Coordinates of C-alpha atoms in Angstrom, one line a residue:
Chain G
M548 CA 0.0 0.0 0.0
L549 CA 0.9 3.6 -0.3
E550 CA 3.2 3.2 -3.3
K551 CA 3.3 6.9 -4.0
I552 CA 6.7 7.9 -2.7
E553 CA 7.0 11.3 -4.3
S554 CA 6.1 13.8 -1.5
A555 CA 5.7 17.3 -3.0
D556 CA 3.9 17.5 -6.2
P557 CA 3.4 21.2 -6.8
A558 CA 0.9 20.5 -9.6
N559 CA -1.5 19.1 -7.0
G560 CA -0.9 21.8 -4.4
P561 CA -0.3 21.3 -0.6
A562 CA -1.9 18.4 1.3
L563 CA -4.2 20.8 3.1
A564 CA -4.9 24.5 2.7
V565 CA -7.3 26.3 5.0
R566 CA -8.1 29.9 4.0
N567 CA -10.0 32.4 6.2
L568 CA -12.1 29.6 7.5
W569 CA -15.2 30.3 9.6
A570 CA -17.1 27.2 10.6
G571 CA -19.5 26.1 13.4
Y572 CA -22.9 24.8 14.1
N573 CA -26.3 26.3 13.6
G574 CA -24.7 29.5 12.1
N575 CA -22.6 30.1 15.3
P576 CA -19.0 30.1 14.4
V577 CA -16.6 28.0 16.5
L578 CA -13.7 28.7 14.2
E579 CA -12.9 32.2 13.3
A580 CA -10.7 33.3 10.4
V581 CA -8.4 30.3 10.5
N582 CA -5.5 30.2 8.0
F583 CA -2.8 27.6 7.5
Q584 CA -1.3 25.3 5.1
V585 CA 0.1 21.7 5.5
D586 CA 2.9 20.5 3.3
R587 CA 2.8 16.9 2.0
G588 CA 4.6 14.4 4.2
D589 CA 4.4 16.7 7.3
M590 CA 2.9 15.7 10.6
V591 CA 0.9 18.6 12.1
G592 CA -0.3 18.7 15.7
I593 CA -3.4 20.8 16.6
I594 CA -3.4 21.8 20.2
G595 CA -5.9 23.7 22.2
P596 CA -8.3 23.4 25.2
N597 CA -11.6 21.6 25.1
G598 CA -14.1 23.5 23.0
S599 CA -11.4 25.3 21.0
G600 CA -12.6 23.9 17.7
K601 CA -10.1 21.1 17.1
S602 CA -12.8 18.5 16.2
T603 CA -14.8 21.1 14.2
L604 CA -11.7 21.9 12.2
I605 CA -11.1 18.2 11.4
K606 CA -14.8 17.8 10.5
T607 CA -14.7 20.8 8.3
V608 CA -11.7 19.4 6.4
L609 CA -13.6 16.1 6.0
G610 CA -16.6 18.0 4.6
L611 CA -18.9 17.0 7.5
V612 CA -19.3 20.6 8.6
K613 CA -19.8 23.2 5.9
P614 CA -17.7 26.4 6.2
L615 CA -19.7 29.5 7.0
R616 CA -17.0 31.5 5.2
G617 CA -13.7 30.9 3.7
E618 CA -12.5 27.6 2.1
V619 CA -10.7 24.4 2.6
S620 CA -8.7 22.7 -0.1
V621 CA -7.5 19.1 0.3
L622 CA -4.7 17.9 -2.0
G623 CA -5.2 20.9 -4.2
R624 CA -8.9 20.4 -4.6
N625 CA -11.4 22.9 -3.2
G626 CA -14.6 21.9 -1.4
A627 CA -15.5 18.5 0.0
P628 CA -12.5 16.2 -0.5
E629 CA -12.5 13.0 -2.5
R630 CA -13.4 10.5 0.2
H631 CA -10.9 7.9 -0.6
L632 CA -7.9 10.3 -0.5
V633 CA -8.6 11.2 3.2
G634 CA -8.4 8.8 6.1
Y635 CA -10.1 9.8 9.4
T636 CA -10.2 8.4 12.9
P637 CA -12.8 9.8 15.4
Q638 CA -12.3 10.2 19.1
T639 CA -12.5 6.7 20.6
E640 CA -15.3 7.8 23.0
L641 CA -17.5 8.4 20.0
V642 CA -17.2 4.7 18.8
D643 CA -19.6 2.0 20.0
W644 CA -17.1 -0.6 21.3
D645 CA -19.9 -3.0 22.2
F646 CA -21.0 -3.4 18.6
P647 CA -20.7 -7.0 17.5
V648 CA -18.1 -6.6 14.8
T649 CA -14.5 -8.0 14.5
V650 CA -11.3 -6.2 13.9
F651 CA -11.4 -7.3 10.3
D652 CA -15.0 -6.0 9.9
V653 CA -13.9 -2.6 11.0
A654 CA -10.9 -2.5 8.7
L655 CA -13.1 -3.5 5.8
M656 CA -15.4 -0.5 6.5
G657 CA -12.5 1.7 5.5
R658 CA -13.1 0.4 1.9
Y659 CA -16.7 1.5 1.8
S660 CA -15.6 5.0 0.6
R661 CA -14.7 3.4 -2.7
G662 CA -17.8 3.0 -4.9
G663 CA -21.3 3.9 -3.9
L664 CA -24.4 2.3 -2.5
F665 CA -25.2 -1.3 -3.3
R666 CA -21.6 -2.1 -4.1
R667 CA -20.5 -5.5 -2.7
T668 CA -17.1 -5.8 -1.1
T669 CA -14.6 -7.5 -3.4
K670 CA -11.6 -9.8 -2.8
E671 CA -9.4 -6.7 -3.4
D672 CA -11.3 -4.9 -0.6
R673 CA -10.7 -7.8 1.8
E674 CA -7.0 -8.0 0.9
A675 CA -6.6 -4.3 1.4
A676 CA -8.2 -4.6 4.8
D677 CA -5.9 -7.4 5.8
A678 CA -2.8 -5.4 4.4
S679 CA -4.0 -2.4 6.5
L680 CA -4.2 -4.6 9.6
E681 CA -0.7 -6.0 8.9
L682 CA 0.5 -2.4 8.7
V683 CA -0.8 -1.5 12.2
K684 CA 0.3 -4.9 13.5
M685 CA -3.2 -6.1 14.2
F686 CA -3.5 -8.9 11.7
D687 CA -3.1 -11.6 14.3
L688 CA -6.1 -10.2 16.1
R689 CA -8.3 -9.8 13.0
D690 CA -11.0 -12.2 14.2
R691 CA -11.3 -10.6 17.7
L692 CA -14.4 -8.6 18.6
I693 CA -13.5 -5.0 19.0
G694 CA -14.9 -4.9 22.5
E695 CA -12.1 -7.3 23.6
L696 CA -9.3 -4.9 22.6
S697 CA -7.1 -2.7 24.8
G698 CA -7.0 1.1 24.3
G699 CA -3.9 1.0 22.1
Q700 CA -5.3 -1.8 20.0
R701 CA -8.5 0.1 19.5
R702 CA -6.5 3.1 18.2
R703 CA -4.7 0.8 15.8
V704 CA -7.9 -0.7 14.5
L705 CA -9.3 2.7 13.8
L706 CA -6.1 3.6 12.1
A707 CA -6.2 0.5 10.0
R708 CA -9.7 1.4 8.9
A709 CA -8.5 4.9 8.0
M710 CA -5.6 3.4 6.1
A711 CA -7.5 0.7 4.2
H712 CA -8.3 2.9 1.2
N713 CA -4.7 4.2 0.9
P714 CA -5.4 7.8 1.8
E715 CA -2.9 10.5 1.2
L716 CA -4.0 12.7 4.1
L717 CA -4.8 11.3 7.6
L718 CA -6.9 13.2 10.0
L719 CA -6.7 11.9 13.5
D720 CA -9.0 13.3 16.3
E721 CA -7.2 12.9 19.6
P722 CA -5.3 9.7 18.8
M723 CA -3.3 9.8 22.0
A724 CA -6.1 10.1 24.4
G725 CA -6.3 7.2 26.8
L726 CA -3.0 5.7 25.7
D727 CA -0.1 5.1 28.1
A728 CA 3.3 6.4 27.2
T729 CA 4.4 3.2 25.5
A730 CA 1.3 2.9 23.4
Q731 CA 1.7 6.6 22.4
H732 CA 5.2 6.1 21.2
Q733 CA 4.3 3.0 19.3
L734 CA 1.5 4.9 17.6
L735 CA 3.8 7.8 16.8
D736 CA 6.4 5.4 15.3
L737 CA 3.7 3.9 13.2
L738 CA 2.6 7.4 12.0
D739 CA 6.2 8.1 11.1
E740 CA 6.3 4.9 9.1
L741 CA 3.2 5.9 7.2
R742 CA 4.7 9.3 6.5
S743 CA 7.8 7.8 5.1
K744 CA 5.5 6.2 2.5
G745 CA 4.1 9.5 1.5
A746 CA 1.2 10.1 3.9
T747 CA 0.5 13.5 5.5
V748 CA -0.8 13.4 9.1
V749 CA -2.9 16.0 10.9
L750 CA -3.8 15.1 14.5
S751 CA -5.4 16.9 17.4
T752 CA -4.1 16.4 20.9
H753 CA -3.9 17.8 24.4
D754 CA -0.4 16.4 24.7
L755 CA 2.1 19.3 24.2
S756 CA 5.2 17.1 24.6
C757 CA 4.1 14.9 21.7
V758 CA 3.7 17.9 19.5
S759 CA 7.0 19.5 20.5
S760 CA 9.0 16.3 20.1
R761 CA 7.3 14.5 17.2
C762 CA 5.4 17.0 14.9
D763 CA 6.8 19.1 12.1
K764 CA 4.4 21.9 12.8
A765 CA 2.2 22.9 15.7
A766 CA -1.2 24.6 15.2
C767 CA -2.3 26.4 18.4
L768 CA -6.0 26.8 18.3
N769 CA -8.5 28.5 20.5
R770 CA -11.3 29.3 18.0
R771 CA -8.8 31.5 16.3
L772 CA -5.4 30.2 15.1
I773 CA -3.1 31.7 17.8
A774 CA 0.0 30.4 16.1
F775 CA 1.2 28.0 13.4
G776 CA 4.7 26.9 12.8
K777 CA 7.6 24.8 13.9
P778 CA 7.0 23.7 17.5
S779 CA 10.4 25.0 18.7
E780 CA 9.4 28.5 17.4
V781 CA 5.7 28.7 18.3
L782 CA 5.4 26.8 21.6
N783 CA 6.4 29.6 23.9
E784 CA 4.8 31.0 27.1
Q785 CA 2.9 33.8 25.3
V786 CA 1.3 31.6 22.6
L787 CA 0.4 28.8 25.1
G788 CA -1.0 31.4 27.5
E789 CA -3.2 32.8 24.8
T790 CA -4.2 29.4 23.5
F791 CA -5.1 27.9 26.9
G792 CA -6.4 31.1 28.4
T793 CA -4.2 30.6 31.5
H794 CA -0.7 31.3 32.4
L795 CA 1.6 28.4 31.4
L796 CA 5.3 27.9 31.9
M797 CA 7.3 26.0 29.4
V798 CA 9.9 23.7 30.9
H799 CA 12.5 22.1 28.7
L800 CA 13.8 18.7 29.8
D801 CA 15.9 16.3 27.7
G802 CA 15.0 18.2 24.5
Q803 CA 11.3 17.9 25.3
A804 CA 9.0 20.8 26.2
Y805 CA 6.6 20.4 29.0
A806 CA 3.9 22.9 29.9
V807 CA 3.3 23.6 33.6
Q808 CA 0.4 25.6 35.0
H809 CA 2.2 28.4 36.8
H810 CA -0.6 29.5 39.0
T811 CA -4.3 28.8 38.9
H812 CA -6.5 31.5 37.4
P813 CA -9.8 32.0 39.3
D814 CA -11.6 31.3 36.0
G815 CA -9.0 29.1 34.4
T816 CA -10.6 26.0 33.0
A817 CA -7.8 24.9 30.7
E818 CA -6.7 21.3 30.5
V819 CA -3.2 21.0 29.4
D820 CA -1.6 18.1 31.0
H821 CA -2.5 14.4 30.8
S822 CA -5.7 14.9 32.9
D823 CA -7.9 13.6 30.1
H824 CA -6.4 10.2 30.1
E825 CA -8.9 8.7 32.4
H826 CA -10.8 7.2 29.4
D827 CA -10.5 3.4 28.8
Chain M
M245 CA -47.6 -38.7 17.7
I246 CA -47.3 -37.8 14.0
D247 CA -50.8 -36.5 14.3
F248 CA -49.7 -34.0 16.8
F249 CA -47.5 -32.4 14.2
T250 CA -49.6 -32.8 11.1
E251 CA -53.1 -32.2 12.4
P252 CA -53.0 -28.4 12.6
W253 CA -52.0 -28.1 9.0
E254 CA -55.0 -30.0 7.8
F255 CA -56.9 -26.7 8.3
A256 CA -56.6 -24.0 5.7
F257 CA -56.8 -21.3 8.4
M258 CA -53.8 -22.8 10.1
Q259 CA -51.8 -22.9 6.9
R260 CA -52.5 -19.2 6.3
A261 CA -51.7 -18.4 9.9
L262 CA -48.4 -20.3 9.7
L263 CA -47.3 -18.5 6.6
A264 CA -48.4 -15.0 7.8
A265 CA -46.7 -15.6 11.2
V266 CA -43.5 -17.0 9.7
F267 CA -43.2 -14.1 7.3
A268 CA -43.7 -11.6 10.1
A269 CA -41.3 -13.4 12.4
L270 CA -38.5 -13.6 9.7
V271 CA -38.5 -9.9 8.9
C272 CA -38.9 -9.0 12.6
S273 CA -35.9 -11.1 13.5
V274 CA -33.6 -9.5 11.0
V275 CA -34.8 -5.9 11.5
G276 CA -34.8 -6.6 15.3
V277 CA -31.1 -7.1 15.3
F278 CA -30.6 -3.4 14.3
V279 CA -33.4 -2.5 16.8
V280 CA -31.6 -4.2 19.7
L281 CA -28.1 -2.8 18.7
R282 CA -29.3 0.7 18.3
G283 CA -31.7 0.7 21.2
M284 CA -34.7 1.4 19.0
A285 CA -37.1 -1.0 20.8
F286 CA -39.5 1.7 22.0
M287 CA -39.5 3.4 18.6
G288 CA -41.0 0.2 17.1
D289 CA -43.5 0.0 20.0
A290 CA -44.5 3.6 19.5
V291 CA -45.1 3.1 15.7
A292 CA -47.2 0.0 16.5
H293 CA -49.3 1.7 19.1
S294 CA -49.8 4.9 17.2
S295 CA -50.9 3.0 14.1
L296 CA -54.0 2.1 15.9
A297 CA -55.2 5.5 14.8
G298 CA -54.7 4.6 11.1
M299 CA -56.3 1.2 11.6
S300 CA -59.3 2.7 13.3
V301 CA -59.8 5.3 10.6
A302 CA -59.7 2.5 8.0
Y303 CA -62.0 0.3 10.1
F304 CA -64.4 3.2 10.7
F305 CA -64.8 3.9 7.0
G306 CA -64.7 0.2 6.0
G307 CA -61.2 0.3 4.3
S308 CA -58.3 -2.1 4.6
I309 CA -56.9 -2.1 8.2
F310 CA -53.5 -3.1 6.9
W311 CA -53.2 -0.1 4.6
G312 CA -54.7 2.1 7.3
A313 CA -51.9 1.0 9.7
F314 CA -49.4 1.4 6.9
A315 CA -50.5 4.9 6.0
W316 CA -50.2 6.0 9.7
A317 CA -47.0 4.1 10.6
L318 CA -44.8 5.6 7.9
P319 CA -45.3 9.3 8.7
A320 CA -45.1 8.3 12.4
S321 CA -41.7 6.7 12.1
L322 CA -40.4 9.6 10.0
A323 CA -41.9 12.1 12.4
I324 CA -40.1 10.5 15.4
T325 CA -36.8 10.6 13.5
F326 CA -37.4 14.2 12.4
I327 CA -38.4 15.5 15.8
S328 CA -35.5 13.8 17.5
R329 CA -33.0 15.2 15.0
R330 CA -34.3 18.7 14.5
A331 CA -36.5 19.9 17.3
Q332 CA -35.2 20.5 20.8
V333 CA -37.0 17.3 22.0
R334 CA -35.3 14.1 23.3
L335 CA -36.0 11.0 21.3
D336 CA -37.8 9.2 24.2
T337 CA -40.0 12.2 24.6
A338 CA -40.9 12.3 20.9
I339 CA -41.6 8.6 21.1
G340 CA -43.9 9.1 24.1
I341 CA -45.9 11.9 22.4
I342 CA -46.5 10.0 19.2
F343 CA -47.1 6.7 21.0
A344 CA -49.9 8.0 23.2
S345 CA -51.5 10.5 20.8
G346 CA -52.0 7.9 18.0
F347 CA -53.3 5.3 20.5
A348 CA -55.7 7.8 22.0
V349 CA -57.1 8.8 18.6
G350 CA -57.5 5.1 17.7
I351 CA -59.4 4.3 20.9
I352 CA -61.7 7.3 20.4
L353 CA -62.6 6.2 16.9
M354 CA -63.0 2.5 17.9
S355 CA -65.4 3.5 20.7
R356 CA -67.8 4.8 18.1
V357 CA -68.0 1.3 16.5
N358 CA -70.7 -1.1 17.7
N359 CA -68.8 -4.3 18.8
Y360 CA -66.0 -2.1 20.2
T361 CA -64.4 -4.5 22.6
A362 CA -64.1 -7.6 20.4
D363 CA -62.7 -5.7 17.4
L364 CA -60.3 -3.7 19.5
F365 CA -59.1 -6.9 21.1
G366 CA -58.2 -8.3 17.7
L367 CA -56.2 -5.2 16.8
L368 CA -54.4 -5.1 20.1
F369 CA -53.5 -8.8 20.4
G370 CA -53.6 -9.9 16.8
N371 CA -55.9 -12.3 15.0
V372 CA -53.6 -14.4 12.8
L373 CA -56.1 -17.3 12.6
G374 CA -58.4 -15.0 10.8
V375 CA -55.9 -13.9 8.1
S376 CA -57.0 -14.2 4.5
W377 CA -54.8 -15.5 1.6
G378 CA -54.7 -11.9 0.3
E379 CA -53.3 -10.7 3.6
V380 CA -50.8 -13.6 3.6
L381 CA -49.6 -12.5 0.2
L382 CA -49.4 -8.8 1.3
I383 CA -47.4 -9.7 4.5
G384 CA -45.1 -11.9 2.4
L385 CA -44.5 -9.1 -0.2
V386 CA -43.9 -6.4 2.5
A387 CA -41.6 -8.7 4.5
G388 CA -39.7 -9.7 1.3
G389 CA -39.4 -6.0 0.3
V390 CA -37.9 -5.0 3.7
L391 CA -35.4 -7.9 3.6
L392 CA -34.3 -7.0 0.0
V393 CA -33.6 -3.4 1.1
I394 CA -31.6 -4.7 4.1
I395 CA -29.6 -7.1 1.9
A396 CA -28.9 -4.4 -0.7
L397 CA -27.9 -1.8 1.9
Y398 CA -26.4 -4.1 4.5
K399 CA -23.0 -2.6 4.7
E400 CA -24.3 1.0 4.8
L401 CA -26.8 0.1 7.6
L402 CA -24.0 -1.7 9.5
F403 CA -21.5 1.1 9.1
T404 CA -24.0 3.8 10.0
A405 CA -25.3 1.9 13.0
Y406 CA -21.7 1.3 14.2
D407 CA -20.1 4.7 13.6
A408 CA -22.3 7.4 11.9
T409 CA -19.5 10.1 11.8
M410 CA -17.0 7.9 10.1
S411 CA -19.7 6.6 7.9
A412 CA -20.5 10.1 6.8
A413 CA -16.8 10.9 6.3
S414 CA -16.7 7.9 3.9
G415 CA -19.4 9.3 1.8
V416 CA -22.3 7.1 3.0
P417 CA -25.6 9.0 2.8
V418 CA -25.9 8.8 6.6
R419 CA -29.0 11.0 6.9
F420 CA -30.8 8.8 4.3
I421 CA -29.9 5.7 6.3
Q422 CA -30.9 7.3 9.6
Y423 CA -34.4 7.9 8.2
L424 CA -34.5 4.6 6.4
L425 CA -33.9 2.3 9.4
P426 CA -36.8 3.7 11.5
L427 CA -38.9 3.5 8.3
L428 CA -38.0 -0.2 7.9
V429 CA -38.9 -0.7 11.6
G430 CA -42.2 0.9 11.0
I431 CA -43.0 -1.1 7.9
T432 CA -41.9 -4.3 9.7
T433 CA -44.1 -3.5 12.7
V434 CA -47.2 -3.0 10.5
A435 CA -46.5 -6.2 8.6
S436 CA -46.5 -8.1 11.9
L437 CA -49.6 -6.5 13.4
K438 CA -51.9 -9.2 12.1
A439 CA -49.8 -12.0 13.6
V440 CA -49.3 -10.7 17.1
G441 CA -51.2 -7.4 17.4
I442 CA -50.1 -3.9 18.5
V443 CA -49.3 -4.8 22.1
L444 CA -47.1 -7.8 21.4
V445 CA -45.3 -6.8 18.2
L446 CA -42.5 -5.5 20.3
A447 CA -41.7 -9.0 21.5
L448 CA -41.4 -10.3 18.0
L449 CA -39.1 -7.4 17.1
V450 CA -36.9 -7.6 20.2
T451 CA -36.9 -11.1 21.8
P452 CA -35.4 -13.3 19.0
A453 CA -32.7 -10.6 18.3
A454 CA -31.9 -10.4 22.1
T455 CA -31.7 -14.2 22.3
A456 CA -29.3 -14.3 19.4
D457 CA -27.2 -11.5 20.9
L458 CA -26.7 -13.8 23.9
L459 CA -25.7 -16.8 21.8
A460 CA -23.4 -15.3 19.1
R461 CA -20.7 -12.7 18.9
R462 CA -20.6 -11.5 15.3
L463 CA -23.3 -9.7 13.5
P464 CA -24.0 -12.2 10.6
R465 CA -24.3 -15.1 13.0
I466 CA -26.5 -13.0 15.4
M467 CA -28.8 -12.4 12.5
A468 CA -28.9 -16.0 11.5
I469 CA -29.7 -17.2 15.1
S470 CA -32.3 -14.5 15.4
V471 CA -34.1 -15.7 12.3
V472 CA -34.0 -19.3 13.6
T473 CA -35.2 -18.3 17.0
G474 CA -38.1 -16.2 15.4
F475 CA -39.0 -19.2 13.2
V476 CA -39.0 -21.7 16.0
S477 CA -41.0 -19.4 18.3
T478 CA -43.6 -18.9 15.6
V479 CA -44.1 -22.6 14.7
A480 CA -43.9 -23.8 18.3
G481 CA -46.3 -21.0 19.3
L482 CA -48.8 -22.1 16.7
Y483 CA -48.7 -25.7 17.9
L484 CA -49.1 -24.5 21.5
S485 CA -52.0 -22.4 20.4
F486 CA -53.7 -25.2 18.5
H487 CA -53.3 -28.0 20.9
A488 CA -53.9 -26.1 24.2
D489 CA -56.5 -23.8 22.6
L490 CA -54.6 -20.6 23.6
P491 CA -54.6 -17.3 21.8
T492 CA -52.0 -17.4 19.0
G493 CA -50.1 -14.2 19.3
P494 CA -49.4 -14.5 23.0
S495 CA -48.5 -18.2 22.5
I496 CA -45.8 -17.2 20.1
V497 CA -44.5 -14.5 22.4
V498 CA -44.4 -16.9 25.4
V499 CA -42.3 -19.4 23.4
A500 CA -40.0 -16.7 22.3
T501 CA -39.6 -15.5 25.8
G502 CA -38.9 -19.1 27.0
L503 CA -36.1 -19.4 24.4
F504 CA -34.7 -16.0 25.6
L505 CA -34.7 -17.2 29.2
A506 CA -33.0 -20.4 28.2
A507 CA -30.3 -18.5 26.4
M508 CA -29.9 -16.1 29.3
L509 CA -29.4 -19.0 31.7
F510 CA -27.4 -21.4 29.5
S511 CA -25.6 -19.4 26.8
P512 CA -22.1 -20.9 26.5
S513 CA -20.4 -17.5 26.8
K514 CA -22.8 -15.3 28.7
G515 CA -25.0 -17.8 30.6
V516 CA -26.0 -16.7 34.1
V517 CA -25.8 -20.3 35.3
W518 CA -22.1 -20.8 34.2
Q519 CA -21.1 -17.4 35.6
A520 CA -22.7 -18.3 39.0
W521 CA -20.7 -21.6 39.1
R522 CA -17.4 -20.0 38.5
P523 CA -17.4 -16.7 40.3
S524 CA -13.7 -16.8 40.9
S525 CA -12.9 -16.5 37.2
L526 CA -15.0 -13.4 36.7
P527 CA -12.6 -10.7 38.1
V528 CA -9.8 -12.1 35.9
E529 CA -11.9 -11.8 32.8
E530 CA -13.0 -8.3 33.6
A531 CA -9.4 -7.2 34.3
G532 CA -8.1 -8.7 31.1
V533 CA -9.4 -5.9 28.8

C-alpha cells in the first residue's frame, strides 16, 4: 500500500490549505478566520483546550461541517474532499465498542468509501483490509471482537480502517487520548512509518510534549489560530498562555518541552496536561 | 404422535396463519437485530401503538386495516426521527408523544364502533387465525421487500449503526440511512400486526434478536440465530395455540420468551448459570481488557 513515494507534487498543491475559515454549528462560528497550510509528508499537531474547535476543524476538512465563510482545499482540490484520499479516525469515546463486529470487519469498513451504495465488497477490498491490519500490526487479532481490545489496540484498528483505502491525508482526532506512554510512542512510530511512505498526518491532541517532540508543525487553536509553525518556534509561554487562556510555563527537559500551569487563574478551566487520560 | 405435528396443517386457516406468522417473524428477526443494537425498541413499539389511529380510521370507513396502519406508521416513524433530529425534544419524549396520541385517537374512533371490545381486542393482540390469503400475500411481499432493502444496503446500515460520523466521512448518505432504518422498523411492525397485534409486536421485534445476541458474537451469526429463533418461536407457538386452545399471538410470544430465558441462563459464553458456578474467574476476565 501507499506506493506513492514522491512527496511534494506542486501541480497538486499542498496536502491541506485552510483559508480564512469560519465554521461552526447552527450558524454560530466555533472557528474564526483560520488560515494555515500543511505540506505533503508533514505531521501537524493541533493543540488547544476543550471547545477550542479542534474537532470542528477536522470535521470541516472532512466536509462533514460546511464552512460559513472561507474555504478548505485538500490535496489541491477545493470543497468536499475526494473521500478515498482522506483517512479519518474519530475520538474513541464516539465509537460504540460493544458493537458485535470484529477487527477485520472494522478495517473493511475503510473500503466503503470506494464506490457507492449497493456495491458489494470484493476480494481486493478484503485483501486491502488485511494489508492495513498488517501495517498497524493487528493482523493476528483480526477475528477478535472490537470490545475485547485494549486502548492502544482500539486506536490501531481505527487507524487500520482509516488506512484501508490508501489515503494521502490522515486526519486523527485525539489519537493519543487514553493511551499510556508506551502505546503513544508505538502509535507515533507507526505514523512516522506511514509518512515515510508519503502520507500526510494532521492530528489533534492535548499532549504538548508529543507535538513538540514529534510533529513538524504545531497549530495552536483557540477558536482563532493563535500560532502556526515549527514547535520550537511557536510553543512559547505567550502563545500557550493565549491558547489555553491561562498562564503556562514551558519547561525544557531532555530536549522535550513540557507545559506547567504556573498559578491557577480563578476562571481558568484549561486542561493542558494528561488529565484527560482517564478514558479506557 | 405424528398427528400432533400434522393435524394443525389440515386446516386452511392454520396454513394461512403459519405463513403469515413466519413471514412476520422472519422480517422482525432481521430488523430486530438493528433495533436491539441501536436501542430502538420503543420506537418500534410507538409506531405500532400509534398506528391504531390509522387502523381505526380504515375500520371506521370500511377500508383495509393493513393499509390504514401502513398509512399511519410511515409518517409516524419519519416524524419520530425528524423530531429527535431537529426539534429540541429528546428521542424518548418524541416517542412518548407519538405513541400516546395515535393510540388515543385510535381508541376514540373505535369507541364509536358497535362491537367495540371484540374488534379492539383483535387489533391489540392480533388475529392471525383470521388472516386471508390476500393478507398472507401482502405480508409476504412487504416482508420480502424489507429484507431485500436490508440485503442491498447491509454494509451501509451496518457502518452507520456502528459509527455514523466515520460513515458520513466515507461518503455514505448517513441522513438517508438514519431515516431509512426507522422506516423499515415501522413497515416491519405493520406487517407483523396481524400476527401478534399492536401490544405484542415489540416481543417479535426484540426477543429473537436479544436471544441471538446472547448466543453469538458476530453480526451475521447473530442475524442467523435471530431468524432461527423467530421461526422456531412462531411454529412452536402455533402448535401450542392449536393443541392447548390458547390465543395465537401470546403463545408465540411466550415461546420466544422461553427461548430467551434459556439463552440467558445457559448461553455458553454469557449464561448466568455458568457465571454463577465459577465466580472466581470473573474478576480475571474483567481485568483482562
